[in-house]
PDB file of C-alpha atoms in Angstrom:
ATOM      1  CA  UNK A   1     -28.843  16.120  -0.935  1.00  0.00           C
ATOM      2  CA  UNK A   2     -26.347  18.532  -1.876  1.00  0.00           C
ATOM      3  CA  UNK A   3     -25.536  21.780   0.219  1.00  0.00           C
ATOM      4  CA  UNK A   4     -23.002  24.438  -1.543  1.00  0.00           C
ATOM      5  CA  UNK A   5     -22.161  27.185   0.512  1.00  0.00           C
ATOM      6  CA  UNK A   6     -20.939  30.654  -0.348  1.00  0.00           C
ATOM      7  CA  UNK A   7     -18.812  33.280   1.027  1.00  0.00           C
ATOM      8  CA  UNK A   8     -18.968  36.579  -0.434  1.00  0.00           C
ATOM      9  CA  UNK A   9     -16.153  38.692  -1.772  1.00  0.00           C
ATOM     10  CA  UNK A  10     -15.954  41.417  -4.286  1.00  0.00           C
ATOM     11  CA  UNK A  11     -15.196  41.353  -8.241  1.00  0.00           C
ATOM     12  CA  UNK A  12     -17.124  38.870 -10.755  1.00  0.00           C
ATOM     13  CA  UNK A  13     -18.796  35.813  -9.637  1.00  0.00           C
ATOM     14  CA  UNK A  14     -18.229  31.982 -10.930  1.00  0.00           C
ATOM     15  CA  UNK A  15     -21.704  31.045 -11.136  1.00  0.00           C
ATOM     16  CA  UNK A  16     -21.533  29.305 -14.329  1.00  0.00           C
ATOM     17  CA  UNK A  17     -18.647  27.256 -13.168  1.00  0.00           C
ATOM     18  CA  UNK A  18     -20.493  26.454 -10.140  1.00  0.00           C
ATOM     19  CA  UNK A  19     -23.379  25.223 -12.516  1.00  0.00           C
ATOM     20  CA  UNK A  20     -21.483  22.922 -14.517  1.00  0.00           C
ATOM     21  CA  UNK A  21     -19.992  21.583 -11.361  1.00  0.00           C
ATOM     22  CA  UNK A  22     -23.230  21.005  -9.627  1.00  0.00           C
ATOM     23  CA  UNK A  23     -24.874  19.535 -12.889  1.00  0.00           C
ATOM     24  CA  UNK A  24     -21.815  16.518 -13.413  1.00  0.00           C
ATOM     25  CA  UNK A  25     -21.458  16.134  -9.864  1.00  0.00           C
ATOM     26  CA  UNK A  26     -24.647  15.145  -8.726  1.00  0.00           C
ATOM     27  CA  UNK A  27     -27.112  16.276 -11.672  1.00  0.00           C
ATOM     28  CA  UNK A  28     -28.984  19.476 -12.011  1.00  0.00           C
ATOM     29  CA  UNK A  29     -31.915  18.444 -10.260  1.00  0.00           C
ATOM     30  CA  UNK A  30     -35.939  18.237 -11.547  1.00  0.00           C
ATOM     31  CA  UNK A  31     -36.564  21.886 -12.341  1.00  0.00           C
ATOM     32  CA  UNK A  32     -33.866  24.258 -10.798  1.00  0.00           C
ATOM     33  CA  UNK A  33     -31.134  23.725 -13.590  1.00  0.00           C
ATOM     34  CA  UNK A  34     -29.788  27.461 -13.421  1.00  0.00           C
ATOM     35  CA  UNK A  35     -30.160  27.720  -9.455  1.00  0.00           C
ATOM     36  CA  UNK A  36     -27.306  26.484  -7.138  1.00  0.00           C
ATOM     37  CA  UNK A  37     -30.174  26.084  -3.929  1.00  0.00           C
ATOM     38  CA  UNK A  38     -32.816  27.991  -2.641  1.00  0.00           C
ATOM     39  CA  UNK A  39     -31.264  29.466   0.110  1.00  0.00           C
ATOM     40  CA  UNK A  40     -28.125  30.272  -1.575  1.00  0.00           C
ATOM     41  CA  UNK A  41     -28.417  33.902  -3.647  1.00  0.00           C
ATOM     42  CA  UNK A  42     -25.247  35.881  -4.782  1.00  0.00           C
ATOM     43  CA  UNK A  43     -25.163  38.853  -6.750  1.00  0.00           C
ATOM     44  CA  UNK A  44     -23.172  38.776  -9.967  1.00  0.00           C
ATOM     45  CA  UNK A  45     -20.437  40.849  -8.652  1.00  0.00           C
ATOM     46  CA  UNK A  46     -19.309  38.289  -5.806  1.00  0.00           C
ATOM     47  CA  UNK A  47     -17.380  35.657  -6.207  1.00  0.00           C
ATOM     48  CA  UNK A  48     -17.359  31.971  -4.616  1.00  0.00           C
ATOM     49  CA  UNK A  49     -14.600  31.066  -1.829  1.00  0.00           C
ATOM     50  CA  UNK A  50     -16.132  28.147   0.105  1.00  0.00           C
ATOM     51  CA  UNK A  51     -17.654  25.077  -1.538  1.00  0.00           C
ATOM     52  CA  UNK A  52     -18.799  22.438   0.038  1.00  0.00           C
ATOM     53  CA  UNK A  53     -20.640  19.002  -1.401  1.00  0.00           C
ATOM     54  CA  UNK A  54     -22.706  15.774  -0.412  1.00  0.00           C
ATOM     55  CA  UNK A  55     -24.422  13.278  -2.516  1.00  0.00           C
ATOM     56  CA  UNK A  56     -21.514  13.627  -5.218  1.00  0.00           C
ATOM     57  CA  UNK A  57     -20.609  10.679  -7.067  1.00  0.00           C
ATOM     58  CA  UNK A  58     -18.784   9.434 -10.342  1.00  0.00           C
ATOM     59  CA  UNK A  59     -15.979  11.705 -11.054  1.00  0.00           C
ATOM     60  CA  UNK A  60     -14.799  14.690  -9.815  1.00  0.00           C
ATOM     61  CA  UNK A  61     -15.846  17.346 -12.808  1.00  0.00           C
ATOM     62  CA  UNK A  62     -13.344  18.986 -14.590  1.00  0.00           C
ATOM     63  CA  UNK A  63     -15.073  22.174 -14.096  1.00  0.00           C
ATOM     64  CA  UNK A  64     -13.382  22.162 -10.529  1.00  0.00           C
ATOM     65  CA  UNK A  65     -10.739  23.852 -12.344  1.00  0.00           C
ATOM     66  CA  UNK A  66     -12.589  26.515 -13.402  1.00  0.00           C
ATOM     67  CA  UNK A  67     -13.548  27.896 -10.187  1.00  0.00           C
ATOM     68  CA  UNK A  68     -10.487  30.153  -9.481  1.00  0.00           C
ATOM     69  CA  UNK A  69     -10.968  32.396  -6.780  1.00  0.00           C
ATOM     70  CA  UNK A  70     -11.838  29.033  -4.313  1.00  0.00           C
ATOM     71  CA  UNK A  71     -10.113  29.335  -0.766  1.00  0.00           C
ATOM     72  CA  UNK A  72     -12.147  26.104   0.620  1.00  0.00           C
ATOM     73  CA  UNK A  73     -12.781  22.388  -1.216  1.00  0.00           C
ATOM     74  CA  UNK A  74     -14.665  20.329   0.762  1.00  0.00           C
ATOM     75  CA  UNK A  75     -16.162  17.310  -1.132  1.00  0.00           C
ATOM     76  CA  UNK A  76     -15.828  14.748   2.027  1.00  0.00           C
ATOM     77  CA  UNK A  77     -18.148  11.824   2.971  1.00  0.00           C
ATOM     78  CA  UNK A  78     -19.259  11.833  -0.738  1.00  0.00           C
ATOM     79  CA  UNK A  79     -19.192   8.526  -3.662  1.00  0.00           C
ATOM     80  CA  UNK A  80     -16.431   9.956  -5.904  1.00  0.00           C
ATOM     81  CA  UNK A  81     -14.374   7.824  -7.661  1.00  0.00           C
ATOM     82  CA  UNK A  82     -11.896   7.763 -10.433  1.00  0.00           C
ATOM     83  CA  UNK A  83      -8.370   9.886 -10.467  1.00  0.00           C
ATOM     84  CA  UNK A  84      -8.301  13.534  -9.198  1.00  0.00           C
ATOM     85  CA  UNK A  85      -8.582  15.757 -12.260  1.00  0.00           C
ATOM     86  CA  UNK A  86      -5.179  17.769 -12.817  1.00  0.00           C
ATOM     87  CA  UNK A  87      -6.622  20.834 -13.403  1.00  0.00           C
ATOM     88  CA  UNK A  88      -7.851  20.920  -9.560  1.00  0.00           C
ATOM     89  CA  UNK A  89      -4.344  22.905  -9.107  1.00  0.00           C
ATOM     90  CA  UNK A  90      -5.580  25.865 -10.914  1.00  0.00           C
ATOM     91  CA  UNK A  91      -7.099  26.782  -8.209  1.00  0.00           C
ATOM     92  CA  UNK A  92      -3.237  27.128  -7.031  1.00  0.00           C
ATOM     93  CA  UNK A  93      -3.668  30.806  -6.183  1.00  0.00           C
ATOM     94  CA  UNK A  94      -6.376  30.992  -3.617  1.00  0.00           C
ATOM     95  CA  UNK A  95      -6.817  27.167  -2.096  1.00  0.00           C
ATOM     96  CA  UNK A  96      -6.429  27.119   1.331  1.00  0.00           C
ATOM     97  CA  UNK A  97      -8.384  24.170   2.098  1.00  0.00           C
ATOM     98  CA  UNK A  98      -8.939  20.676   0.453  1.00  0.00           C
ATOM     99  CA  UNK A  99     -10.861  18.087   2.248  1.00  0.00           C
ATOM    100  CA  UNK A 100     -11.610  15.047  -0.010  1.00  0.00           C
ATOM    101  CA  UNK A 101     -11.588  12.734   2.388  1.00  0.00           C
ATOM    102  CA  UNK A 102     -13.903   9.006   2.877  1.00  0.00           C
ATOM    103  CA  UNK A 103     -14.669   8.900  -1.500  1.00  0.00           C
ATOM    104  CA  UNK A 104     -13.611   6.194  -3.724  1.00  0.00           C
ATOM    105  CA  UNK A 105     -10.733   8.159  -5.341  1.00  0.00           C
ATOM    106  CA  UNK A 106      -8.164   5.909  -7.033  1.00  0.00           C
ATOM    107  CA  UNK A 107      -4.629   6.361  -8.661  1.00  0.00           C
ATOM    108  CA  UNK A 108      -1.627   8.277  -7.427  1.00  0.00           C
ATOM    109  CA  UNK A 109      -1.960  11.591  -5.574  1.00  0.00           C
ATOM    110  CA  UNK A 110      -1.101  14.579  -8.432  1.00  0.00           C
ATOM    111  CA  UNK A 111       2.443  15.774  -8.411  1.00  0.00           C
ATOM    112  CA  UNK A 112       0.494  18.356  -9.158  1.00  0.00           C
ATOM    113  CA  UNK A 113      -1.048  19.302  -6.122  1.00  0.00           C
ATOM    114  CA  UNK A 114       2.463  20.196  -4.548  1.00  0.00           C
ATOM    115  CA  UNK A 115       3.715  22.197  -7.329  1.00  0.00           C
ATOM    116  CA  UNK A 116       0.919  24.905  -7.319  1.00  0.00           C
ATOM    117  CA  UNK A 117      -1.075  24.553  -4.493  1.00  0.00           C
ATOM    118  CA  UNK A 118       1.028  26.145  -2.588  1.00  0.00           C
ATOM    119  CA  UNK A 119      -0.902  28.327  -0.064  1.00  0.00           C
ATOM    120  CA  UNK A 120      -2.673  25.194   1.018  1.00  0.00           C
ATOM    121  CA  UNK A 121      -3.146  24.984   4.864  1.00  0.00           C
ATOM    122  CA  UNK A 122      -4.873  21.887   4.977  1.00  0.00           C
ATOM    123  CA  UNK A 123      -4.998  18.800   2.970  1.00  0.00           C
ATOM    124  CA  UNK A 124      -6.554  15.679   3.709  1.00  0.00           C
ATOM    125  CA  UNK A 125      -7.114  12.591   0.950  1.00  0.00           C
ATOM    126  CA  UNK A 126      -8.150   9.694   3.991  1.00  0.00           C
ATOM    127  CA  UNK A 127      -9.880   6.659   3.223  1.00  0.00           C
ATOM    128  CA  UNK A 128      -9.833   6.627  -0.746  1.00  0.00           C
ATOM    129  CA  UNK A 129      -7.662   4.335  -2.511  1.00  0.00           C
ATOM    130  CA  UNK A 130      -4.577   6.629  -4.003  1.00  0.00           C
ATOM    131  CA  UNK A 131      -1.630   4.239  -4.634  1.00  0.00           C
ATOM    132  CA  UNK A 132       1.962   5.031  -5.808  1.00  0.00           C
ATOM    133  CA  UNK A 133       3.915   7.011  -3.363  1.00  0.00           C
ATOM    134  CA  UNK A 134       3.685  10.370  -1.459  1.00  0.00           C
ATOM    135  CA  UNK A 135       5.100  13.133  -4.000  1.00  0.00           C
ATOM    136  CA  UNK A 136       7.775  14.941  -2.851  1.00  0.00           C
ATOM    137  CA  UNK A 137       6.638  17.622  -4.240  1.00  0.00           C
ATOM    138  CA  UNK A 138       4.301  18.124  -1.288  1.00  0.00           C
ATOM    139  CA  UNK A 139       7.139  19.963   0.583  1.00  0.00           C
ATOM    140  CA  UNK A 140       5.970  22.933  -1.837  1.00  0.00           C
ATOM    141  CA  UNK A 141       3.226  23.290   0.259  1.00  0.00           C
ATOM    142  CA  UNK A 142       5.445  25.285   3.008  1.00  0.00           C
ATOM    143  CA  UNK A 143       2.364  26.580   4.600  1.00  0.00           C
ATOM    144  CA  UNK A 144       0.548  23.145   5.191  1.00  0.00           C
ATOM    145  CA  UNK A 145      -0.251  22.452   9.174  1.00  0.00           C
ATOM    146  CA  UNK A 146      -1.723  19.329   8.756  1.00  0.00           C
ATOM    147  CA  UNK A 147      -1.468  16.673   6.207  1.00  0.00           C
ATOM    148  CA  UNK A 148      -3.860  13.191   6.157  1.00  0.00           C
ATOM    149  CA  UNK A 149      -3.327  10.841   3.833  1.00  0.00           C
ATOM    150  CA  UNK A 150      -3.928   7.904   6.505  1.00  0.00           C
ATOM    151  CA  UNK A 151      -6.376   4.819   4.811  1.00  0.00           C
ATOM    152  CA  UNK A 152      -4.910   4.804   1.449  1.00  0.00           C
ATOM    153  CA  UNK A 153      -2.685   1.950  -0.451  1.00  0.00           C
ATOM    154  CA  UNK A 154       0.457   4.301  -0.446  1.00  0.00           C
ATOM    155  CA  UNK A 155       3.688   2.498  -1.085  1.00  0.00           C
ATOM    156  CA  UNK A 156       7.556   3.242  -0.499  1.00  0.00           C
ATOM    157  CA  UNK A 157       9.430   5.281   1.862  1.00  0.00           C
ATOM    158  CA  UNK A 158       8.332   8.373   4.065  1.00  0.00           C
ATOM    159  CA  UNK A 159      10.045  11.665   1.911  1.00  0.00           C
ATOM    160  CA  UNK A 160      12.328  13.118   3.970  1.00  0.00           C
ATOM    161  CA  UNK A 161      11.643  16.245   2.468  1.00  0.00           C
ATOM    162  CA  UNK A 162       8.206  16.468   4.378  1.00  0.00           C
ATOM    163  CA  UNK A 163      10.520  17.242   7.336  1.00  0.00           C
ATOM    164  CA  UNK A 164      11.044  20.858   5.860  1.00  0.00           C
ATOM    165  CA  UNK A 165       7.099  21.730   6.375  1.00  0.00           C
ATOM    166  CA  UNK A 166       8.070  23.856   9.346  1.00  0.00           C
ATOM    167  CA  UNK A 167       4.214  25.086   9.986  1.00  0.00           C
ATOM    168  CA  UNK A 168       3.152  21.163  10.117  1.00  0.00           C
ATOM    169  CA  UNK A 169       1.584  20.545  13.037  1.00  0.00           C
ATOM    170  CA  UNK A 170      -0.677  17.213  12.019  1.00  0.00           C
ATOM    171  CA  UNK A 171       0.676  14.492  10.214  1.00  0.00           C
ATOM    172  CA  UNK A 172      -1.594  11.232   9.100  1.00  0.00           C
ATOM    173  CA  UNK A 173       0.321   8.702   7.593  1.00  0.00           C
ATOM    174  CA  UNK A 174      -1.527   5.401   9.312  1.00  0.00           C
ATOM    175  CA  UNK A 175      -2.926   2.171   7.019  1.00  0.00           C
ATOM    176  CA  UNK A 176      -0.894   2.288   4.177  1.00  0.00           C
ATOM    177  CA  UNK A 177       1.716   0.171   3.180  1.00  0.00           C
ATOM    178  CA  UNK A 178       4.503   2.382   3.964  1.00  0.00           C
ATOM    179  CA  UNK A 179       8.227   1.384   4.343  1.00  0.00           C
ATOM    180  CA  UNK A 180      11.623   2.161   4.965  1.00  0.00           C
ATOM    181  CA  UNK A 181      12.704   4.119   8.350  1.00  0.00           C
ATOM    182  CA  UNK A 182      11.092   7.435   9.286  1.00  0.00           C
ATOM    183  CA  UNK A 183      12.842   9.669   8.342  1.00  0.00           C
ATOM    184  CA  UNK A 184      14.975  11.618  10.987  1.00  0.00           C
ATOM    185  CA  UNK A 185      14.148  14.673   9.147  1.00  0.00           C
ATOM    186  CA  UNK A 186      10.252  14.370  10.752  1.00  0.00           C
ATOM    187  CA  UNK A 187      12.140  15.018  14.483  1.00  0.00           C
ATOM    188  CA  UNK A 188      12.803  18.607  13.102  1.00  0.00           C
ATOM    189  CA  UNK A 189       8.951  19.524  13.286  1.00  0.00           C
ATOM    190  CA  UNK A 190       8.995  21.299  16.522  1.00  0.00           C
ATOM    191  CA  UNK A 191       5.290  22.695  15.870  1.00  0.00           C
ATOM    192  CA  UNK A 192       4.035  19.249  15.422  1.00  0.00           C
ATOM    193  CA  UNK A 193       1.273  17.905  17.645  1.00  0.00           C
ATOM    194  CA  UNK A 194       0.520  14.695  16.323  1.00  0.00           C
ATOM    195  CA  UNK A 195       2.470  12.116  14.505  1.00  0.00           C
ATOM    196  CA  UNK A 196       0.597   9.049  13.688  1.00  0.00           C
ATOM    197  CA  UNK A 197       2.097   6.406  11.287  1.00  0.00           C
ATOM    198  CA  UNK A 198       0.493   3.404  12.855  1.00  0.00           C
ATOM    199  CA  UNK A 199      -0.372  -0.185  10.728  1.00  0.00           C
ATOM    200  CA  UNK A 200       2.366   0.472   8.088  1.00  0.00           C
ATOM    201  CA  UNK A 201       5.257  -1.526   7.727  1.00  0.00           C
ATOM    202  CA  UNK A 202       8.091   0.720   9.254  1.00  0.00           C
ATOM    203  CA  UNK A 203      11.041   0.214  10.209  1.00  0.00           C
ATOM    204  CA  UNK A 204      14.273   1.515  12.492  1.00  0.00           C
ATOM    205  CA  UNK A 205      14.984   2.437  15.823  1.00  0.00           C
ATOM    206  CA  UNK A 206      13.462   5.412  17.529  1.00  0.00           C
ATOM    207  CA  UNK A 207      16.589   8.260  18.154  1.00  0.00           C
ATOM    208  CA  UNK A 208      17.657   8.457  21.642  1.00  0.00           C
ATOM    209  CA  UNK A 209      17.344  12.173  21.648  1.00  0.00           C
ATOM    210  CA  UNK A 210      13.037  12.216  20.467  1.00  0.00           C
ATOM    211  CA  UNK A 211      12.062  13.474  24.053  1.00  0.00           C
ATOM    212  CA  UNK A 212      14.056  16.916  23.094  1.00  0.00           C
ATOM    213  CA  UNK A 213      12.777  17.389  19.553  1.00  0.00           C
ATOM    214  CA  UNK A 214       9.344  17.035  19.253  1.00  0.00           C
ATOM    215  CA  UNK A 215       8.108  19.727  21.951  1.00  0.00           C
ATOM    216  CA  UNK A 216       4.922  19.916  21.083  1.00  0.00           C
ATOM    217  CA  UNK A 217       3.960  16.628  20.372  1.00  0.00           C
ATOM    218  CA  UNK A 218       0.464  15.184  21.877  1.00  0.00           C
ATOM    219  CA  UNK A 219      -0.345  12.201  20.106  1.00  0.00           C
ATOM    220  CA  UNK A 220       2.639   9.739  18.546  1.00  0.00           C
ATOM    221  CA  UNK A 221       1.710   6.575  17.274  1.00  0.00           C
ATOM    222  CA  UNK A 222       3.780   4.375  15.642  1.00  0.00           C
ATOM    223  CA  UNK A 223       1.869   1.044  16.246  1.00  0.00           C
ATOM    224  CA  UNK A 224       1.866  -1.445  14.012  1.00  0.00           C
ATOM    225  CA  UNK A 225       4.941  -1.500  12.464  1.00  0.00           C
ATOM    226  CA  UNK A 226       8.316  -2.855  12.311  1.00  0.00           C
ATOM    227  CA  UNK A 227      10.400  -1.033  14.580  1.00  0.00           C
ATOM    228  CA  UNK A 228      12.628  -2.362  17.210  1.00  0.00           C
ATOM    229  CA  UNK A 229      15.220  -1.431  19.282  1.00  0.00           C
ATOM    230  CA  UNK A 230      14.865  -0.046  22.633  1.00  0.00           C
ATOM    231  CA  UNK A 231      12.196   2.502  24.375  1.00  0.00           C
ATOM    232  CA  UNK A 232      14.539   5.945  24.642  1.00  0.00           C
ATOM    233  CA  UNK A 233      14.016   7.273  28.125  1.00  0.00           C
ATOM    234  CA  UNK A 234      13.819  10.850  26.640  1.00  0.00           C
ATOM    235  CA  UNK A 235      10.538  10.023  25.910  1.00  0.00           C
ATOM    236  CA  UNK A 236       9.307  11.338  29.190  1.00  0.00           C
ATOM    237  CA  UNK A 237      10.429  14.468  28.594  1.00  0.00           C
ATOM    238  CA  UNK A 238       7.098  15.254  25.934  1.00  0.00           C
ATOM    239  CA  UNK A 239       5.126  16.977  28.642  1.00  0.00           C
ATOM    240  CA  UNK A 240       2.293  17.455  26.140  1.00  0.00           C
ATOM    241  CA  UNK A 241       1.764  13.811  25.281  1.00  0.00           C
ATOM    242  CA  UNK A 242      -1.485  12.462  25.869  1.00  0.00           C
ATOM    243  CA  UNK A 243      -1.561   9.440  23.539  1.00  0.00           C
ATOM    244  CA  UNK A 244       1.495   7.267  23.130  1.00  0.00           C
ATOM    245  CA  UNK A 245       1.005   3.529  21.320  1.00  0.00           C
ATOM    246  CA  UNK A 246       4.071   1.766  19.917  1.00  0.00           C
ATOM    247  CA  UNK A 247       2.246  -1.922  20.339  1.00  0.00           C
ATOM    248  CA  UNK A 248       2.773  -4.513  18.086  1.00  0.00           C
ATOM    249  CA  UNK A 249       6.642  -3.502  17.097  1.00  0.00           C
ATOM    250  CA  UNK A 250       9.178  -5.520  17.968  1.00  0.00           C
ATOM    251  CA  UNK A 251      10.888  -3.653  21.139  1.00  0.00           C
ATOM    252  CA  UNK A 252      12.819  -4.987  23.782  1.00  0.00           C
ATOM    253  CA  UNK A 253      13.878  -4.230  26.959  1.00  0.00           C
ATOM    254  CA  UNK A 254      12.183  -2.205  29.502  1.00  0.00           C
ATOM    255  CA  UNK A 255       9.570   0.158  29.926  1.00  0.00           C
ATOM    256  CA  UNK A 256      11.397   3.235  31.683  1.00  0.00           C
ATOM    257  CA  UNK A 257       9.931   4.171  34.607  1.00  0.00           C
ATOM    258  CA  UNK A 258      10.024   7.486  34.023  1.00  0.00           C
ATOM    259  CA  UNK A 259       7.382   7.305  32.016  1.00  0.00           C
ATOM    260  CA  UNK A 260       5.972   8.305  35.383  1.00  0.00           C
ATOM    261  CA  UNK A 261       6.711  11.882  34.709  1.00  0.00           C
ATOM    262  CA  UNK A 262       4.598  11.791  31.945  1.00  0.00           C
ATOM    263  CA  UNK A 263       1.501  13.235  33.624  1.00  0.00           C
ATOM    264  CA  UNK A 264      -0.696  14.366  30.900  1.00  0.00           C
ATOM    265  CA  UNK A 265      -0.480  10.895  29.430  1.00  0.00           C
ATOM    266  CA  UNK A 266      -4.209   8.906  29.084  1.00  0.00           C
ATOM    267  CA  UNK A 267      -3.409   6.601  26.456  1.00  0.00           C
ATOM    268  CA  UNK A 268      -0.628   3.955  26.588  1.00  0.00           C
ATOM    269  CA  UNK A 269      -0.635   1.154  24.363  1.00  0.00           C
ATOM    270  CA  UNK A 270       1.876  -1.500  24.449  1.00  0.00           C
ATOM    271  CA  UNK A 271       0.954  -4.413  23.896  1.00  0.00           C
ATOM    272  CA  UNK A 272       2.413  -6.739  21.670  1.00  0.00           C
ATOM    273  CA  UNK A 273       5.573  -5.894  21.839  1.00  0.00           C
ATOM    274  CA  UNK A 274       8.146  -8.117  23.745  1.00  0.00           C
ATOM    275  CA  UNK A 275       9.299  -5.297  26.449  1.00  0.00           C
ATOM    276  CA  UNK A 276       8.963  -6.848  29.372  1.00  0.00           C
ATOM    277  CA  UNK A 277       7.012  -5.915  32.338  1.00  0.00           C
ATOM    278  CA  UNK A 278       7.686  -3.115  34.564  1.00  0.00           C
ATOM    279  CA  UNK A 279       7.892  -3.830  38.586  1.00  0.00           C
ATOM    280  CA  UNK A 280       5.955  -2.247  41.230  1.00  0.00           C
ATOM    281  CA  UNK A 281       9.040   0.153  41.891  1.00  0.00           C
ATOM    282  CA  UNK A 282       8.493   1.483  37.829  1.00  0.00           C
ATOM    283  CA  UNK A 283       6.743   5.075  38.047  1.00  0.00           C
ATOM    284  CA  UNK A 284       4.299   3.514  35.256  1.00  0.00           C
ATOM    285  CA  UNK A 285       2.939   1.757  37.835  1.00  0.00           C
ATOM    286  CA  UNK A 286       2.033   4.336  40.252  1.00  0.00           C
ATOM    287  CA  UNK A 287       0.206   6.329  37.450  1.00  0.00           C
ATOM    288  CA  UNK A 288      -1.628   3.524  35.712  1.00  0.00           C
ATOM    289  CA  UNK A 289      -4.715   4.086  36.891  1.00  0.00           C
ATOM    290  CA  UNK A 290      -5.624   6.986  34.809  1.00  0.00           C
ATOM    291  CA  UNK A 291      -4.461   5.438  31.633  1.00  0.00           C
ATOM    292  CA  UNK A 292      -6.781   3.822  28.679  1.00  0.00           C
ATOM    293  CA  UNK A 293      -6.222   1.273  26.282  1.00  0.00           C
ATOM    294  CA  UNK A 294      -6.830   2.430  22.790  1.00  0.00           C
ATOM    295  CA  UNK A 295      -6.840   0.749  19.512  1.00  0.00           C
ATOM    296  CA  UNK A 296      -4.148   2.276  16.841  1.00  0.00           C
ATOM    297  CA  UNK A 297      -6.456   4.837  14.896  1.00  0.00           C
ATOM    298  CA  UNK A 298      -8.186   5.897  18.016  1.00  0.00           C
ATOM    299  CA  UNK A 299      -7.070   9.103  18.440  1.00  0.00           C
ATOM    300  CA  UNK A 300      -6.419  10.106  14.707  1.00  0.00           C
ATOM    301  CA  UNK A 301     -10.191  10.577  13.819  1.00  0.00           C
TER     302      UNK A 301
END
C-alpha cells in the first residue's frame, strides 16, 4: 500500500506530477485515478516537499523529475529496479534528502547526482546493486553529513576527494568490493562519527597519528579487509568510540593496553586477525567485561 505524504508550502502545487508518479510507480489504483489518498488534500496553491513511497516497483518514473520544489525522496524498502533515471537531479535545487535504500536498483550511481544535487544532506543508495565506482563528483555535495552506499557491487578505489565533505559525519562504505588504501584524506573529517568500510577488500596500514584526527569518531570499522600493519596506540585517544572491529585483517603485534583508557568502548572485535593475545597486566583486560562481540555490519544499521 502506498502512503505519500505532503508538506505544505506556498506558490503552485505539483499535483499532476505527483499523479503520473503515483500511476507508473505502483498504478493508479481501482477508482481513485485523480486522487493521491484519502487522507492526503492540498489546495492548488501549495506545493509538495516530502514524498514518501511503499509498494513501488519496476522503474523509477521519469516523472520524478518533474517534481521540482521536492526537499525529501524517500522511496526505501520498495521493489524498484532498473538504473536511476537522470533527470532525478532536477530536483537539484531543493533536495535535501534521498533515501532509496533496500530496492533492486542496478547500474552505476549518476555522475549526475553530484553535479546538481548539491544541497543534499543525506544520501543513502544501501542494498541495491549499483556497480562501477563511487563518482567523484559526490564531493559536490559539500553539505552531505552522511553518505551510505554500503551493500552494493561498487568497484575501485575510495576517492580521496570525499575527504573534502567537511559536514560528513556518517560514512557507509561496507560490502562492496572496494580496493586500494583509504585514503588519508578521510582522517581530515573531524565531524565524522562513524566510519564503516568493513567486508571490502582494503588495503594499507592504519596512520600512527588516527587517535588525534578523528575526534569525533564513535563507530570505526574496518573489518574485513586487507589491512595489516600494526594497531597505532593513538587509538585510545578516541574518547567517543563505542564500536571498534578491525577482525579478520591481517595485523600483527599487540593489542595496546591502553586500549584500557578507552572507556566508552562496548564493542571490540578482533578476531581473526593474528595480534596476539594481551596478558593479564594489558588494561584490555581489566575492562573486558563490559565489552560485546559484534558481527561487522552490526552497528551500521
Amino acid at each position: 500500500m502506498s502512503i505519500l505524504v505532503a508538506v505544505a508550502a506556498q506558490a503552485a502545487g505539483d499535483g499532476a506530477a505527483l499523479l503520473a508518479f503515483k500511476a507508473a510507480a505502483i498504478g493508479g489504483g481501482h477508482h481513485n485515478h485523480n486522487r493521491l489518498l484519502p487522507f492526503v488534500e492540498v489546495e492548488q496553491h501549495q506545493r509538495w516537499r516530502l514524498l514518501q513511497l511503499g509498494g513501488g516497483q519496476g522503474n523509477i518514473p521519469a516523472s520524478i523529475g518533474r517534481l521540482l520544489h521536492l526537499q525529501a525522496l524517500d522511496l526505501s524498502y520498495n521493489t524498484f529496479t532498473g538504473e536511476l533515471p537522470a533527470n532525478l537531479s532536477f530536483c537539484a535545487s531543493s533536495l535535501l534528502l534521498l533515501n532509496l535504500r533496500h530496492n533492486q536498483l542496478h547500474g552505476r550511481i549518476p555522475v549526475q547526482l553530484g553535479q546538481k544535487l548539491t544541497n543534499l544532506r543525506k544520501l543513502s543508495l544501501r542494498t541495491n546493486s549499483f556497480t562501477g565506482d563511487i563518482p567523484v563528483s559526490l564531493d559536490n555535495m559539500s553539505l552531505l553529513n552522511y553518505l551510505d552506499l554500503g551493500t552494493n557491487q561498487l568497484e575501485g578505489p575510495i576517492p580521496p576527494q570525499l575527504g573534502s565533505m567537511g559536514d560528513l559525519r556518517f560514512l557507509y562504505l561496507f560490502e562492496n568490493n572496494l580496493s586500494g588504501q583509504l585514503p588519508s584524506s578521510l582522517y581530515n573529517l573531524s565531524m565524522l562519527q562513524a566510519l564503516v568500510v568493513a567486508n571490502n577488500s582494503l588495503s594499507g596500514t592504519i596512520p600512527s597519528n588516527i587517535g588525534d584526527r578523528l575526534h569525533n569518531i564513535e563507530n570505526l570499522d574496518f573489518a574485513v579487509n586487507q589491512f595489516h600493519g600494526t594497531i597505532p596506540p593513538s587509538l585510545s585517544n578516541l574518547s567517543a568510540i563505542t564500536n571498534l572491529q578491525l577482525s579478520t585483517n591481517s595485523f600483527v603485534g599487540h593489542v595496546p593496553s591502553a586500549f584500557g583508557r578507552l572507556k566508552g568502548l562496548v564493542i571490540l572485535y578482533l578476531e581473526g586477525t593474528s595480534w596476539k593475545q594481551m596478558t593479564r597486566r594489558g588494561g584490555i583486560h581489566h575492562s573486558a567485561s563490559k565489552l560485546q562481540p559484534a558481527s561487522a555490519t552490526d552497528s551500521s544499521q
